[in-house]
Coordinates of C-alpha atoms in Angstrom, one line a residue:
M1 CA 209.9 45.0 -181.1
R2 CA 213.1 46.7 -180.2
T3 CA 213.6 47.6 -176.5
E4 CA 216.3 50.2 -176.1
T5 CA 218.6 50.8 -173.1
I6 CA 219.7 54.3 -173.2
G7 CA 222.9 55.9 -172.1
V8 CA 222.8 59.7 -171.3
I9 CA 226.3 61.2 -171.4
G10 CA 226.5 64.4 -169.2
L11 CA 224.3 64.8 -166.3
G12 CA 224.0 68.7 -165.9
Y13 CA 221.0 70.9 -166.4
V14 CA 220.0 69.1 -169.7
G15 CA 221.2 65.5 -169.2
L16 CA 219.6 64.9 -165.7
P17 CA 216.1 65.9 -166.4
L18 CA 216.1 63.9 -169.7
A19 CA 217.6 60.8 -167.8
V20 CA 215.1 60.9 -165.3
L21 CA 212.2 61.4 -167.7
L22 CA 213.5 58.5 -169.9
A23 CA 213.7 56.2 -166.9
S24 CA 210.0 56.4 -166.5
R25 CA 209.8 54.2 -169.7
Y26 CA 213.4 52.6 -170.3
E27 CA 216.4 51.4 -168.5
V28 CA 218.7 54.2 -168.4
V29 CA 222.6 54.6 -167.6
G30 CA 223.6 58.1 -166.7
F31 CA 227.3 58.8 -167.2
D32 CA 229.3 61.8 -165.9
I33 CA 232.9 62.4 -165.4
S34 CA 232.3 64.5 -162.3
L35 CA 232.6 62.4 -159.1
K36 CA 231.2 65.4 -157.1
R37 CA 228.1 65.7 -159.3
L38 CA 227.5 61.9 -159.1
G39 CA 228.0 61.9 -155.5
E40 CA 225.1 64.5 -154.9
L41 CA 223.0 62.7 -157.3
L42 CA 223.5 59.2 -155.7
A43 CA 222.5 60.9 -152.5
G44 CA 219.1 61.8 -154.0
H45 CA 219.8 65.5 -154.4
D46 CA 220.1 67.7 -157.6
S47 CA 221.8 71.0 -156.8
T48 CA 220.7 72.5 -160.1
L49 CA 217.1 72.1 -158.8
E50 CA 215.9 71.0 -162.3
V51 CA 214.8 67.6 -160.9
D52 CA 212.8 67.4 -157.7
D53 CA 214.5 65.1 -155.1
E54 CA 211.6 62.9 -154.7
E55 CA 211.3 62.3 -158.4
L56 CA 215.0 61.5 -158.7
R57 CA 214.8 59.0 -155.8
R58 CA 211.8 57.4 -157.4
V59 CA 214.0 56.0 -160.3
L60 CA 217.5 56.0 -158.8
G61 CA 218.9 52.5 -158.4
K62 CA 215.9 51.1 -160.3
S63 CA 215.6 52.2 -163.9
L64 CA 218.2 54.7 -163.6
M65 CA 221.9 53.8 -162.9
L66 CA 224.5 56.7 -162.4
T67 CA 228.1 56.1 -163.1
D68 CA 231.5 57.3 -164.1
D69 CA 232.5 53.8 -165.4
V70 CA 232.7 53.9 -169.2
S71 CA 232.2 50.2 -169.5
K72 CA 228.8 50.4 -168.0
L73 CA 227.7 52.1 -171.1
K74 CA 228.4 49.1 -173.3
Q75 CA 225.0 47.6 -172.4
C76 CA 223.3 50.6 -174.1
T77 CA 221.8 50.6 -177.6
F78 CA 220.7 54.3 -177.7
Y79 CA 223.1 57.0 -176.6
I80 CA 222.2 60.6 -176.0
V81 CA 225.0 63.2 -175.7
T82 CA 224.2 66.3 -173.5
V83 CA 227.5 67.7 -172.6
P84 CA 228.2 71.6 -172.6
T85 CA 229.5 73.5 -175.6
P86 CA 230.9 76.6 -174.1
V87 CA 233.1 79.4 -175.6
T88 CA 236.6 80.4 -174.8
K89 CA 237.6 83.7 -173.3
N90 CA 237.9 85.1 -176.9
H91 CA 234.4 83.8 -177.7
E92 CA 235.6 81.0 -179.9
P93 CA 233.5 77.8 -179.9
D94 CA 235.1 75.2 -177.5
L95 CA 234.1 71.7 -178.8
K96 CA 236.5 69.9 -176.4
P97 CA 233.7 68.5 -174.2
L98 CA 231.8 67.3 -177.3
E99 CA 234.9 65.7 -178.8
S100 CA 235.7 63.9 -175.5
A101 CA 232.1 62.6 -175.3
S102 CA 232.3 61.3 -178.9
R103 CA 235.6 59.6 -178.0
T104 CA 233.8 57.9 -175.1
I105 CA 231.0 56.8 -177.3
G106 CA 233.6 55.4 -179.8
K107 CA 234.9 53.1 -177.1
V108 CA 231.6 51.4 -176.4
I109 CA 229.3 51.7 -179.4
K110 CA 228.5 48.4 -181.1
K111 CA 226.9 47.5 -184.5
G112 CA 223.2 48.5 -184.6
D113 CA 223.5 51.2 -182.0
I114 CA 222.4 54.9 -182.5
V115 CA 223.8 58.0 -181.1
V116 CA 221.8 61.2 -180.7
F117 CA 223.5 64.5 -180.0
E118 CA 221.7 67.3 -178.1
S119 CA 224.5 69.8 -177.4
T120 CA 224.1 73.2 -179.0
V121 CA 226.5 73.5 -181.9
Y122 CA 227.0 75.4 -185.4
P123 CA 225.5 73.6 -188.6
G124 CA 227.8 70.9 -189.5
T125 CA 229.4 70.0 -186.3
T126 CA 227.6 66.5 -185.9
E127 CA 228.7 65.4 -189.3
E128 CA 232.1 67.0 -189.4
V129 CA 233.3 66.7 -186.0
C130 CA 231.6 64.1 -183.9
I131 CA 231.0 61.3 -186.5
P132 CA 234.6 61.2 -187.6
V133 CA 235.8 60.8 -184.0
I134 CA 233.3 57.9 -183.3
E135 CA 234.3 56.2 -186.6
N136 CA 238.1 56.6 -185.8
V137 CA 237.8 55.3 -182.3
S138 CA 235.3 52.5 -182.9
G139 CA 236.4 51.3 -186.4
L140 CA 232.7 51.3 -187.3
E141 CA 231.2 53.0 -190.2
L142 CA 228.1 55.4 -190.3
N143 CA 224.9 54.0 -191.7
R144 CA 226.4 50.6 -192.2
D145 CA 227.3 49.9 -188.6
F146 CA 225.8 52.6 -186.5
S147 CA 223.6 55.6 -187.0
V148 CA 223.5 59.2 -185.8
G149 CA 220.8 61.7 -184.8
Y150 CA 220.5 65.3 -183.7
S151 CA 217.8 66.5 -181.3
P152 CA 218.7 70.1 -179.9
E153 CA 218.1 70.4 -176.2
R154 CA 215.3 73.2 -175.4
I155 CA 215.5 73.2 -171.6
N156 CA 215.0 76.6 -170.0
P157 CA 216.9 76.5 -166.5
G158 CA 214.7 77.3 -163.7
D159 CA 211.4 77.0 -165.7
R160 CA 208.9 74.9 -163.8
V161 CA 206.2 75.3 -166.5
H162 CA 208.1 74.5 -169.7
T163 CA 209.7 71.3 -168.5
V164 CA 211.5 68.9 -170.8
D165 CA 208.4 66.8 -171.4
K166 CA 206.4 69.8 -172.4
I167 CA 208.6 71.2 -175.1
V168 CA 208.4 70.1 -178.8
K169 CA 211.3 67.8 -179.5
I170 CA 213.0 68.6 -182.9
V171 CA 214.5 65.2 -184.2
S172 CA 216.9 64.6 -187.1
A173 CA 219.0 61.6 -188.1
S174 CA 221.6 60.3 -190.6
S175 CA 219.0 57.9 -192.3
P176 CA 215.3 57.5 -192.5
E177 CA 215.5 54.3 -190.3
A178 CA 217.5 56.1 -187.7
L179 CA 214.9 59.1 -187.7
E180 CA 212.1 56.6 -187.0
R181 CA 214.1 55.0 -184.2
A182 CA 215.0 58.4 -182.5
E183 CA 211.4 59.8 -182.9
K184 CA 210.0 56.7 -181.4
V185 CA 212.1 57.1 -178.2
Y186 CA 211.5 60.8 -177.8
S187 CA 207.8 60.6 -178.5
S188 CA 207.3 58.0 -176.0
V189 CA 208.1 60.5 -173.2
I190 CA 207.6 64.0 -174.8
S191 CA 203.9 64.8 -174.3
A192 CA 204.4 68.0 -176.4
G193 CA 205.3 65.9 -179.5
T194 CA 208.1 65.9 -181.9
Y195 CA 209.1 67.6 -185.1
R196 CA 211.1 66.0 -187.8
A197 CA 213.6 68.2 -189.3
P198 CA 214.7 67.2 -192.9
S199 CA 218.5 67.2 -192.1
I200 CA 220.9 67.2 -189.2
K201 CA 222.2 70.7 -190.3
V202 CA 218.7 72.2 -190.2
A203 CA 218.0 70.9 -186.6
E204 CA 221.4 72.2 -185.6
A205 CA 220.7 75.7 -187.2
A206 CA 217.1 75.8 -185.7
K207 CA 218.6 75.7 -182.1
L208 CA 221.1 78.4 -182.8
I209 CA 218.6 80.9 -184.3
E210 CA 216.1 80.4 -181.4
N211 CA 218.6 81.7 -179.0
T212 CA 220.2 84.2 -181.4
Q213 CA 216.8 85.9 -182.0
R214 CA 216.3 86.3 -178.4
D215 CA 219.7 87.8 -178.0
V216 CA 219.0 90.3 -180.7
N217 CA 215.6 91.3 -179.3
I218 CA 217.0 91.8 -175.8
A219 CA 219.9 93.7 -177.2
F220 CA 217.4 96.1 -178.9
F221 CA 215.7 96.7 -175.5
N222 CA 219.1 97.2 -173.7
E223 CA 220.1 99.9 -176.3
V224 CA 216.7 101.6 -175.7
V225 CA 217.3 101.6 -172.0
K226 CA 220.6 103.4 -172.6
V227 CA 218.8 106.0 -174.7
F228 CA 215.9 106.6 -172.4
N229 CA 217.9 106.8 -169.3
S230 CA 220.0 109.5 -170.9
L231 CA 216.8 111.3 -171.7
G232 CA 215.4 111.0 -168.2
I233 CA 212.4 108.8 -169.5
D234 CA 211.1 105.8 -167.6
T235 CA 211.7 102.9 -170.0
Q236 CA 209.2 100.6 -168.2
E237 CA 206.6 103.2 -168.8
V238 CA 207.5 103.3 -172.5
I239 CA 207.4 99.6 -172.8
E240 CA 204.0 99.5 -171.1
A241 CA 202.7 102.0 -173.6
A242 CA 204.1 100.4 -176.6
S243 CA 202.7 97.1 -175.5
T244 CA 199.2 98.2 -176.1
K245 CA 199.8 97.6 -179.9
W246 CA 198.9 94.0 -180.9
N247 CA 202.2 93.3 -183.0
F248 CA 204.6 95.0 -180.5
L249 CA 207.1 92.3 -179.4
R250 CA 207.7 92.7 -175.8
F251 CA 211.1 91.7 -174.3
N252 CA 212.8 92.6 -170.8
P253 CA 216.1 94.4 -170.9
G254 CA 218.7 93.1 -168.6
L255 CA 222.0 91.1 -168.2
V256 CA 222.3 88.4 -170.7
G257 CA 224.4 85.6 -169.3
G258 CA 224.0 81.7 -168.9
H259 CA 225.0 78.9 -171.2
C260 CA 222.6 79.5 -174.0
I261 CA 221.7 83.0 -175.1
G262 CA 224.9 84.5 -174.1
V263 CA 226.9 81.7 -175.7
D264 CA 225.1 80.3 -178.8
P265 CA 225.3 83.3 -181.1
Y266 CA 229.0 83.1 -181.1
Y267 CA 228.8 79.7 -182.7
L268 CA 226.7 81.1 -185.5
I269 CA 229.0 84.1 -186.0
R270 CA 232.1 81.8 -186.1
K271 CA 230.5 79.4 -188.7
A272 CA 229.5 82.6 -190.7
E273 CA 232.9 83.9 -190.6
L274 CA 234.4 80.6 -191.7
H275 CA 232.3 80.9 -195.0
G276 CA 233.4 84.5 -195.5
M277 CA 230.4 86.3 -193.9
H278 CA 230.3 88.7 -191.1
P279 CA 226.8 88.7 -189.4
R280 CA 227.0 92.4 -188.3
L281 CA 223.6 92.6 -186.5
I282 CA 224.1 89.4 -184.6
A283 CA 227.8 90.5 -183.7
E284 CA 226.7 94.0 -182.6
A285 CA 223.7 92.5 -180.5
R286 CA 226.3 90.4 -178.6
N287 CA 228.4 93.7 -178.2
V288 CA 225.4 95.5 -176.6
N289 CA 224.5 92.6 -174.3
E290 CA 228.1 92.0 -173.2
S291 CA 228.3 95.8 -172.2
M292 CA 225.4 95.9 -170.0
G293 CA 227.2 94.8 -166.8
F294 CA 229.7 97.5 -167.3
Y295 CA 226.9 100.1 -168.1
L296 CA 225.4 99.2 -164.8
S297 CA 228.6 99.6 -162.8
D298 CA 229.0 103.1 -164.5
S299 CA 225.6 103.9 -163.2
V300 CA 226.7 103.1 -159.6
V301 CA 229.8 105.3 -160.1
D302 CA 227.6 108.2 -161.3
A303 CA 225.2 107.7 -158.3
L304 CA 228.3 107.8 -155.9
N305 CA 229.6 110.9 -157.6
R306 CA 226.5 112.7 -157.3
Q307 CA 226.5 112.1 -153.5
G308 CA 230.1 113.3 -153.4
K309 CA 231.3 109.9 -151.9
P310 CA 234.8 108.7 -152.7
L311 CA 234.6 105.4 -154.4
I312 CA 237.3 103.7 -152.3
E313 CA 235.3 104.6 -149.2
S314 CA 231.9 103.4 -150.5
K315 CA 229.9 100.2 -150.0
V316 CA 227.7 98.6 -152.6
L317 CA 225.1 95.8 -152.2
V318 CA 224.5 93.8 -155.3
L319 CA 221.3 91.8 -155.3
G320 CA 221.5 88.5 -157.1
F321 CA 224.6 86.6 -158.8
S322 CA 222.9 83.9 -160.8
F323 CA 222.5 84.5 -164.5
K324 CA 218.7 84.8 -164.3
P325 CA 215.9 85.2 -161.7
D326 CA 214.8 82.3 -159.4
C327 CA 217.4 79.9 -160.6
P328 CA 220.8 78.8 -159.0
D329 CA 222.8 78.7 -162.2
I330 CA 225.8 80.9 -162.2
R331 CA 227.3 80.0 -165.4
N332 CA 228.5 83.0 -167.5
T333 CA 226.7 85.3 -165.0
K334 CA 227.1 89.0 -166.1
V335 CA 226.7 90.2 -162.5
Y336 CA 230.5 89.5 -162.3
D337 CA 231.2 92.3 -164.7
I338 CA 229.5 94.7 -162.4
I339 CA 231.5 93.6 -159.4
Q340 CA 234.8 93.4 -161.1
S341 CA 234.4 97.0 -162.4
L342 CA 233.6 98.4 -159.0
V343 CA 236.2 96.5 -157.2
R344 CA 238.9 97.9 -159.5
Y345 CA 237.8 101.4 -158.2
G346 CA 238.4 100.1 -154.6
T347 CA 234.7 100.1 -153.8
K348 CA 233.6 97.5 -151.1
V349 CA 231.2 95.1 -152.8
V350 CA 228.9 92.5 -151.1
V351 CA 226.7 90.1 -153.1
F352 CA 223.5 88.9 -151.5
D353 CA 221.9 85.9 -153.3
P354 CA 219.7 83.2 -151.5
W355 CA 219.5 81.1 -154.5
V356 CA 223.2 80.2 -155.5
D357 CA 225.4 77.7 -153.8
P358 CA 228.2 79.7 -151.9
E359 CA 230.6 76.8 -152.4
K360 CA 230.1 76.8 -156.2
V361 CA 230.6 80.6 -156.2
R362 CA 233.9 80.4 -154.2
Q363 CA 235.2 77.7 -156.5
E364 CA 234.7 79.7 -159.6
Y365 CA 234.9 83.4 -158.2
D366 CA 237.4 83.5 -155.2
D367 CA 237.3 87.3 -155.1
I368 CA 233.6 87.8 -154.2
T369 CA 232.0 88.5 -150.8
L370 CA 228.8 86.6 -151.0
V371 CA 226.1 86.3 -148.2
S372 CA 222.8 84.2 -148.3
S373 CA 220.7 86.1 -145.9
I374 CA 219.6 89.6 -145.4
G375 CA 220.9 89.5 -141.8
E376 CA 224.4 88.8 -143.2
A377 CA 224.1 91.6 -145.7
A378 CA 223.0 94.1 -143.1
A379 CA 225.9 93.2 -140.8
L380 CA 228.3 94.1 -143.5
G381 CA 226.6 97.3 -144.4
P382 CA 225.2 100.0 -144.4
Y383 CA 225.4 100.6 -148.1
D384 CA 225.5 103.7 -150.2
V385 CA 224.0 102.0 -153.3
I386 CA 221.8 99.0 -153.7
V387 CA 222.1 97.5 -157.3
R388 CA 219.2 95.3 -158.4
A389 CA 221.0 93.0 -160.7
V390 CA 218.9 89.9 -160.7
A391 CA 215.2 90.1 -160.0
H392 CA 214.7 87.0 -157.7
S393 CA 211.1 87.0 -156.5
A394 CA 212.3 86.7 -152.7
F395 CA 213.7 90.2 -153.0
Q396 CA 210.2 91.6 -153.3
N397 CA 209.3 90.6 -149.7
I398 CA 212.6 91.7 -148.0
D399 CA 212.9 95.0 -146.1
F400 CA 216.3 96.5 -147.0
S401 CA 215.9 99.4 -144.7
E402 CA 218.7 98.3 -142.2
C403 CA 221.1 97.9 -145.2
R404 CA 220.8 101.5 -146.3
T405 CA 222.7 104.7 -145.5
S406 CA 220.5 107.8 -145.1
D407 CA 221.2 108.8 -148.7
C408 CA 221.4 105.3 -150.3
V409 CA 220.2 105.1 -153.8
E410 CA 219.2 102.1 -156.0
C411 CA 220.5 101.2 -159.5
G412 CA 219.2 98.7 -162.0
I413 CA 219.1 98.3 -165.8
I414 CA 216.0 100.3 -165.8
A415 CA 217.0 103.3 -163.6
P416 CA 214.4 103.8 -160.7
K417 CA 212.9 107.3 -160.5
N418 CA 214.8 108.2 -157.4
N419 CA 218.2 107.5 -159.1

C-alpha cells in the first residue's frame, strides 16, 4: 500500500487549512516563499484566522513541517499547489504565481510523483500552462514519469461552518490511475466526500462558474438597490416580501471584493474572448459590482450636500475595511473605492475595523487612517456621515452616539430610512 508524503505549495487562506487537515493523516511539508508568513506560523499563529492556533500547534513540528527550502520538498510524492491566481489592474489573469510554483515543482518532482493544482484558473490552464513548465524544468514526461490532477479549492474565508473538510471535493486527473490516487488522498480527510469530474477542463470550469454565478446574482441585487433607492423604496422590505415565494433566489446586495467572486469571472471572460466570444452578461455583472463602492461614495456626497456641508470640511467614518463581514481578509476590498473617492474631494475619512491587521493595511494602503477601537474613532470625530460598508457583527453592539454630529446621517448599500 502506497504511503504518500504530501507537499503543499502556498500557505495562505487555502493552503494552510488543507495542510493542517492533511497532517492529521499524512506527513506534510508546507512550503511558502514568504518568510513573514512562515515566521508567524512557526510561532503557532495564523493571522488569517482560518486555522485555530491550538489546532496548528497540535501538528506543527510533528506531522507538519513548514519551510521555504525547496529541497525539503524532494521527499514528497504528492504535491498540492494552492498559490493565488490574481488579476492585473487591467483585469487580465495573472498566472505568474502559478508558473513560479510549477517551476518549483519541476525542480523537485521525481518519477512516480503526482501534482494536484487547486488554484482557480480558466479551463485549459493546467494542461496548457502548468504541465509544459513542469516537463521543461524536470525533463520528465506527463503520464509516463509523473501525473497531474486538478481539484478546485472551495474554501470560504471566514466561514466556520463550511470548513475545508465539510465541502465536497471535486477531483480530476490526467489518467484513471492518477484520479484513483488523488481521490484516495482527498477522501481520507474530506468528510463531505468527493466528486469525480470527467476531465481536468471540466473541473477547472466548474470552479469558475460557481463564483461567476454568485457574481451575476449579486449584481442583479446591486442594480435593484440603485433603482429602488432612486424611487424611495426600501430594498430590504422588497426582498423580504419577494422571499415569501418558494422559488425566489435570495442574495444580499453589497460590495463584491476578495480573491474569488471579484476575480474569477475575469478568468472566464478572458478565456471566452480568446475564443472569439464576449460574455456580455458576465462582463456587465462585473461592471455593476465594480461600481458599488463609487455608488456608495456618491451617496455620501449627496448626504453632505443635503446638509449644506462643504466636502472639504466634512468628516466621514467608514465602518469596516475587510472584503466581507467577520473576516480579516483585505484582499481586493472595495471599501477602498469609497475612501479614495471621498479623499479626492478633500473629505476627512477615518476607517474603523476591529477585525483587520493595521500593519497589513498600512503595507498595502499607506493613505488610510485606520483605527481598531470605538474610542480611537470617537477621538478623531465627530462625524457628519457614518458609512456602513462591512456588516461586522461587532458593530451591532457598539454605541456610535459619541461619534456623531447633531445632524449625522448613515449611508449604506441599502439606504437607511433616515438617509
